[in-house]
Amino acid sequence: MAVIAKNNPNIKVTIVDINQERINAWNDSDTSNLPIYEPGLAGIVEETRGKNLFFSTEIDKAIDESEMIFISVNTPTKTYGKGKGMAADLKYVELCARNIAKVAKTDKIVVEKSTLPVRTAQAIKSILDNTGSDVNFSILSNPEFLAEGTAIQDLLNPDRVLIGGESEEAIESLASIYGSWVPESQILRTNVWSSELSKLTANAFLAQRISSINAISELCEKTEANVDEVAKAIGMDSRIGSKFLKSSVGFGGSCFQKDILNLVYIARSYNLQAVADYWEQVITLNNHQKRRFADNLISTLYNTVSGKKIGFLGWAFKKDTNDTRESAAIYVADHLLNEQAHIAVYDPKVSSVKIQSDLNYLNTRSEDENKRLIEAKDSPYEALNDAHAVAIMTEWDEFKTYDWHKIYTKMKKPAFIFDGRNILDQSKMEKIGFDYYSIGK
Ligand SMILES: NC(=O)c1ccc[n+]([C@@H]2O[C@H](COP(=O)([O-])OP(=O)(O)OC[C@H]3O[C@@H](n4cnc5c(N)ncnc54)[C@H](O)[C@@H]3O)[C@@H](O)[C@H]2O)c1
Ligand SMILES: O=c1ccn([C@@H]2O[C@H](COP(=O)(O)OP(=O)(O)O[C@H]3O[C@H](CO)[C@@H](O)[C@H](O)[C@H]3O)[C@@H](O)[C@H]2O)c(=O)[nH]1
């Protein structure tokens, strides 16, 4: 919405949320307090806020005043009832639709911006069309393809913008907003169902590439092949392409797992078992990769980490974000804590409170125990002081620039590095004296 506001000074954009604390943070005059850390975002908020970009909790007022409404609320995996652990929970989307139906007195274009199961537009339409009033609603699907950490660049230069809908007038109205900065050839129009399904499919394909290269990484470790060399060799085939082939401790983030589980659930609900089984393997392999990383660490440390200090570099699910949702670090830490390890974490953007709440959410042990076993440190050197091993969980660039000689001298010997992101130079680390382990080598 900030990027839309920046590129359309004549359009008033109001972001409304039920969460007062979040809205307050978005309105904070010190932009370092914005709730999301995303390179380039604070500058755009500063440029547009109070001019044509507004943040508020007055939801009904914003609905009343708007001609176009983007539903962008969360669609997490269900934690209860039918489809628990698989289906997307659409209650927040439905609440929005009901709120719009209740408040709207003039015609509206309603845009599905949240990631939704294919055919959700039908449910939204049914709610909006049964209000008894003569207000007309046009529903569009306009999935979001930005990746966190590069969101602003992705939005300013999107590979494509996808708009699915029936009403040509509504489609062109939304297309003209993007048209102020996106070339016309990159604005794709489809039917609603193709648009909804394309979003789930795009995420499934992207995640599948990571699970595919991660599956090969395990084979590399057995055969003296090097996964980075294999990725480079296959990526130079233009049919395969070089992007998204970086082997890692496992993908995280709020989207991939949730959207694939949702895809699997939809396939099963149509009784397409082979299709569902196929995509489910992407998640199975990802869970295996996270577990394998933790198990390797334990077995290398002479089969026990009990009472040992393990330093974690990184907690976010990828670099350049403060988002930790589904981060591999959470699951690796949980496994090591079950083995009574002590963990000290340094992440440049993640707070100690967040780390504790991520672990408490898993409900594996008491909050007090989590507090006792894992702590966040303000500097990497503190986190690694006296540690038996370093686990690199996020690929923050600054990790490469540390004084690794100094870190080595302060660690217990033998000093181990488990590089879950393959970011350090193996020969340099070995020369310093580290026992260095990475993924797929
Ligand atoms: N995060 C991403 O990078 C990304 C990228 C593409 C698509 N998506 C999709 O966008 C959607 C939102 O994701 P997110 O990461 O921003 O989630 P989020 O949980 O960070 O934010 C959702 C916000 O919606 C608010 N909300 C919930 N119900 C509301 C209501 N009835 N009225 C007003 N506000 C309400 C919540 O308070 C919260 O602040 C999801 O469907 C997700 O799959 C996210
Ligand atoms: O080669 C790679 C690329 C990514 N990752 C990991 O995969 C996860 C997801 O990364 P990324 O896709 O870059 O970030 P997200 O913000 O989760 O973005 C994905 O999910 C969004 C939400 O649906 C979509 O909009 C984006 O297009 C899609 O890339 C992270 O843990 C990465 O570290 C790898 O391990 N290897």
Short mmCIF file of C-alpha atoms in Angstrom, two decimals, residues 48-263:
data_model
loop_
_atom_site.label_atom_id
_atom_site.label_comp_id
_atom_site.label_asym_id
_atom_site.label_seq_id
_atom_site.Cartn_x
_atom_site.Cartn_y
_atom_site.Cartn_z
CA THR A 48 3.86 9.51 1.90
CA ARG A 49 2.49 9.32 5.46
CA GLY A 50 0.12 12.15 6.26
CA LYS A 51 -0.01 13.13 2.56
CA ASN A 52 -1.86 10.29 0.85
CA LEU A 53 -1.01 7.35 3.13
CA PHE A 54 -2.82 7.04 6.45
CA PHE A 55 -2.89 4.43 9.23
CA SER A 56 -5.98 4.08 11.38
CA THR A 57 -8.18 1.74 13.38
CA GLU A 58 -11.37 3.41 12.16
CA ILE A 59 -12.32 0.51 9.95
CA ASP A 60 -15.97 1.38 9.26
CA LYS A 61 -15.11 4.93 8.31
CA ALA A 62 -12.43 3.72 5.86
CA ILE A 63 -14.85 1.21 4.30
CA ASP A 64 -17.49 3.91 3.93
CA GLU A 65 -15.09 6.33 2.22
CA SER A 66 -13.35 3.86 -0.11
CA GLU A 67 -14.07 2.98 -3.71
CA MET A 68 -11.66 0.05 -3.65
CA ILE A 69 -10.90 -2.16 -0.63
CA PHE A 70 -7.98 -4.58 -0.39
CA ILE A 71 -8.55 -7.48 2.01
CA SER A 72 -5.00 -8.18 3.20
CA VAL A 73 -5.57 -9.91 6.51
CA ASN A 74 -3.80 -13.02 7.74
CA THR A 75 -4.84 -16.45 6.46
CA PRO A 76 -2.93 -18.80 8.78
CA THR A 77 -3.12 -22.59 8.84
CA LYS A 78 -6.16 -23.68 10.86
CA THR A 79 -5.37 -24.76 14.42
CA TYR A 80 -8.78 -26.29 15.19
CA GLY A 81 -11.65 -28.26 13.70
CA LYS A 82 -11.94 -29.59 10.17
CA GLY A 83 -8.75 -29.13 8.19
CA LYS A 84 -6.72 -28.47 11.37
CA GLY A 85 -3.02 -28.21 10.53
CA MET A 86 -3.70 -28.09 6.77
CA ALA A 87 -6.43 -25.76 5.54
CA ALA A 88 -6.19 -21.96 5.54
CA ASP A 89 -8.21 -20.32 8.29
CA LEU A 90 -10.51 -17.94 6.47
CA LYS A 91 -12.31 -16.49 9.49
CA TYR A 92 -10.47 -13.14 9.30
CA VAL A 93 -11.24 -12.80 5.60
CA GLU A 94 -14.88 -13.64 6.20
CA LEU A 95 -15.09 -11.08 9.04
CA CYS A 96 -13.76 -8.43 6.66
CA ALA A 97 -16.30 -9.37 4.00
CA ARG A 98 -19.13 -9.20 6.55
CA ASN A 99 -17.88 -5.85 7.80
CA ILE A 100 -17.79 -4.45 4.27
CA ALA A 101 -21.27 -5.85 3.59
CA LYS A 102 -22.59 -4.20 6.76
CA VAL A 103 -21.04 -0.77 6.28
CA ALA A 104 -20.98 -0.15 2.50
CA LYS A 105 -23.54 2.32 1.17
CA THR A 106 -21.90 2.87 -2.24
CA ASP A 107 -20.56 0.44 -4.87
CA LYS A 108 -17.14 -1.03 -4.07
CA ILE A 109 -14.41 -3.01 -5.75
CA VAL A 110 -13.22 -5.63 -3.26
CA VAL A 111 -9.74 -6.97 -3.92
CA GLU A 112 -8.47 -10.23 -2.47
CA LYS A 113 -4.86 -9.40 -1.63
CA SER A 114 -4.47 -12.12 1.03
CA THR A 115 -3.38 -15.52 -0.26
CA LEU A 116 -6.55 -17.57 -0.51
CA PRO A 117 -7.64 -21.06 -1.51
CA VAL A 118 -8.96 -21.35 -5.03
CA ARG A 119 -12.69 -20.50 -5.15
CA THR A 120 -12.67 -18.23 -2.06
CA ALA A 121 -14.01 -15.37 -4.17
CA GLN A 122 -17.24 -17.33 -4.43
CA ALA A 123 -17.71 -17.23 -0.65
CA ILE A 124 -16.87 -13.53 -0.45
CA LYS A 125 -19.28 -12.81 -3.28
CA SER A 126 -22.04 -14.76 -1.59
CA ILE A 127 -21.62 -12.73 1.63
CA LEU A 128 -21.47 -9.41 -0.21
CA ASP A 129 -24.38 -10.17 -2.53
CA ASN A 130 -26.76 -11.12 0.27
CA THR A 131 -26.92 -7.89 2.20
CA GLY A 132 -30.41 -6.99 0.99
CA SER A 133 -29.11 -3.58 -0.17
CA ASP A 134 -28.66 -2.51 -3.79
CA VAL A 135 -24.92 -1.84 -3.38
CA ASN A 136 -22.86 -3.52 -6.13
CA PHE A 137 -19.62 -5.31 -5.33
CA SER A 138 -17.03 -6.40 -7.88
CA ILE A 139 -14.55 -8.95 -6.59
CA LEU A 140 -11.01 -9.16 -7.90
CA SER A 141 -8.15 -11.47 -7.02
CA ASN A 142 -4.79 -9.69 -6.92
CA PRO A 143 -2.29 -11.98 -5.19
CA GLU A 144 0.94 -10.56 -3.81
CA PHE A 145 4.27 -12.00 -4.95
CA LEU A 146 6.74 -9.88 -2.98
CA ALA A 147 9.37 -11.64 -0.87
CA GLU A 148 10.32 -10.26 2.52
CA GLY A 149 13.71 -8.62 2.72
CA THR A 150 13.39 -7.45 -0.90
CA ALA A 151 9.73 -6.34 -0.72
CA ILE A 152 10.21 -2.78 -1.91
CA GLN A 153 12.39 -3.72 -4.87
CA ASP A 154 9.98 -6.56 -5.76
CA LEU A 155 7.05 -4.13 -5.67
CA LEU A 156 8.80 -1.41 -7.63
CA ASN A 157 9.94 -3.88 -10.32
CA PRO A 158 7.50 -6.79 -10.24
CA ASP A 159 7.97 -9.69 -12.68
CA ARG A 160 4.22 -9.42 -13.15
CA VAL A 161 1.07 -8.11 -11.50
CA LEU A 162 -1.79 -10.59 -11.60
CA ILE A 163 -5.42 -9.51 -11.65
CA GLY A 164 -8.23 -12.05 -11.80
CA GLY A 165 -11.82 -10.98 -12.17
CA GLU A 166 -15.07 -10.87 -14.13
CA SER A 167 -15.87 -7.18 -14.42
CA GLU A 168 -13.68 -5.57 -17.05
CA GLU A 169 -14.32 -2.14 -15.57
CA ALA A 170 -13.12 -3.27 -12.13
CA ILE A 171 -10.08 -5.03 -13.59
CA GLU A 172 -9.07 -1.93 -15.56
CA SER A 173 -9.59 0.29 -12.54
CA LEU A 174 -7.08 -1.78 -10.54
CA ALA A 175 -4.76 -2.15 -13.55
CA SER A 176 -4.60 1.63 -13.90
CA ILE A 177 -3.31 1.96 -10.32
CA TYR A 178 -0.43 -0.43 -11.04
CA GLY A 179 -0.07 1.13 -14.50
CA SER A 180 1.37 4.27 -12.92
CA TRP A 181 4.66 2.40 -12.51
CA VAL A 182 4.35 -1.15 -13.91
CA PRO A 183 4.64 -1.62 -17.72
CA GLU A 184 1.35 -2.69 -19.27
CA SER A 185 2.91 -5.90 -20.68
CA GLN A 186 3.55 -7.08 -17.11
CA ILE A 187 -0.03 -6.66 -15.91
CA LEU A 188 -1.66 -10.01 -16.48
CA ARG A 189 -5.45 -10.46 -16.51
CA THR A 190 -7.01 -13.90 -15.88
CA ASN A 191 -10.19 -15.36 -14.54
CA VAL A 192 -10.56 -15.25 -10.73
CA TRP A 193 -9.90 -18.95 -10.18
CA SER A 194 -6.67 -18.98 -12.22
CA SER A 195 -5.45 -15.98 -10.26
CA GLU A 196 -6.20 -17.55 -6.87
CA LEU A 197 -4.64 -20.85 -7.86
CA SER A 198 -1.57 -19.22 -9.47
CA LYS A 199 -0.53 -17.78 -6.12
CA LEU A 200 -0.56 -21.16 -4.36
CA THR A 201 1.12 -22.75 -7.37
CA ALA A 202 3.91 -20.15 -7.52
CA ASN A 203 4.77 -20.72 -3.86
CA ALA A 204 4.58 -24.49 -4.27
CA PHE A 205 7.00 -24.38 -7.24
CA LEU A 206 9.41 -22.06 -5.43
CA ALA A 207 9.46 -24.16 -2.28
CA GLN A 208 9.77 -27.31 -4.35
CA ARG A 209 13.03 -26.04 -5.84
CA ILE A 210 14.47 -25.57 -2.35
CA SER A 211 13.36 -29.02 -1.21
CA SER A 212 14.75 -30.50 -4.42
CA ILE A 213 18.21 -29.00 -3.93
CA ASN A 214 18.09 -29.83 -0.21
CA ALA A 215 17.32 -33.46 -1.07
CA ILE A 216 20.38 -33.47 -3.31
CA SER A 217 22.45 -31.85 -0.53
CA GLU A 218 22.11 -34.97 1.60
CA LEU A 219 23.26 -37.12 -1.29
CA CYS A 220 26.21 -34.75 -1.84
CA GLU A 221 27.33 -35.27 1.75
CA LYS A 222 27.53 -39.02 1.12
CA THR A 223 29.29 -38.83 -2.24
CA GLU A 224 31.82 -35.97 -1.98
CA ALA A 225 29.85 -33.96 -4.51
CA ASN A 226 29.43 -30.27 -3.58
CA VAL A 227 25.86 -28.97 -3.61
CA ASP A 228 26.88 -25.41 -4.56
CA GLU A 229 28.75 -26.79 -7.58
CA VAL A 230 25.80 -28.99 -8.52
CA ALA A 231 23.39 -26.03 -8.18
CA LYS A 232 25.61 -23.88 -10.38
CA ALA A 233 25.95 -26.61 -12.99
CA ILE A 234 22.23 -27.31 -13.26
CA GLY A 235 21.27 -23.63 -12.93
CA MET A 236 23.21 -22.75 -16.07
CA ASP A 237 20.69 -24.79 -18.02
CA SER A 238 18.30 -22.04 -19.04
CA ARG A 239 15.38 -24.44 -18.73
CA ILE A 240 16.18 -24.86 -15.03
CA GLY A 241 17.44 -21.35 -14.21
CA SER A 242 19.85 -20.35 -11.46
CA LYS A 243 17.57 -18.73 -8.89
CA PHE A 244 16.18 -20.37 -5.76
CA LEU A 245 18.69 -23.21 -5.75
CA LYS A 246 20.52 -22.29 -2.56
CA SER A 247 20.68 -25.27 -0.28
CA SER A 248 19.98 -24.39 3.34
CA VAL A 249 18.92 -25.62 6.76
CA GLY A 250 15.37 -25.48 5.40
CA PHE A 251 12.95 -22.86 4.19
CA GLY A 252 10.89 -20.83 6.64
CA GLY A 253 8.59 -17.83 6.45
CA SER A 254 4.88 -17.40 6.90
CA CYS A 255 3.97 -18.42 3.36
CA PHE A 256 5.56 -21.53 1.87
CA GLN A 257 4.47 -24.13 4.40
CA LYS A 258 1.03 -22.60 4.95
CA ASP A 259 0.31 -22.31 1.23
CA ILE A 260 1.52 -25.80 0.33
CA LEU A 261 -0.47 -27.38 3.16
CA ASN A 262 -3.46 -25.49 1.85
CA LEU A 263 -2.81 -26.76 -1.68
#
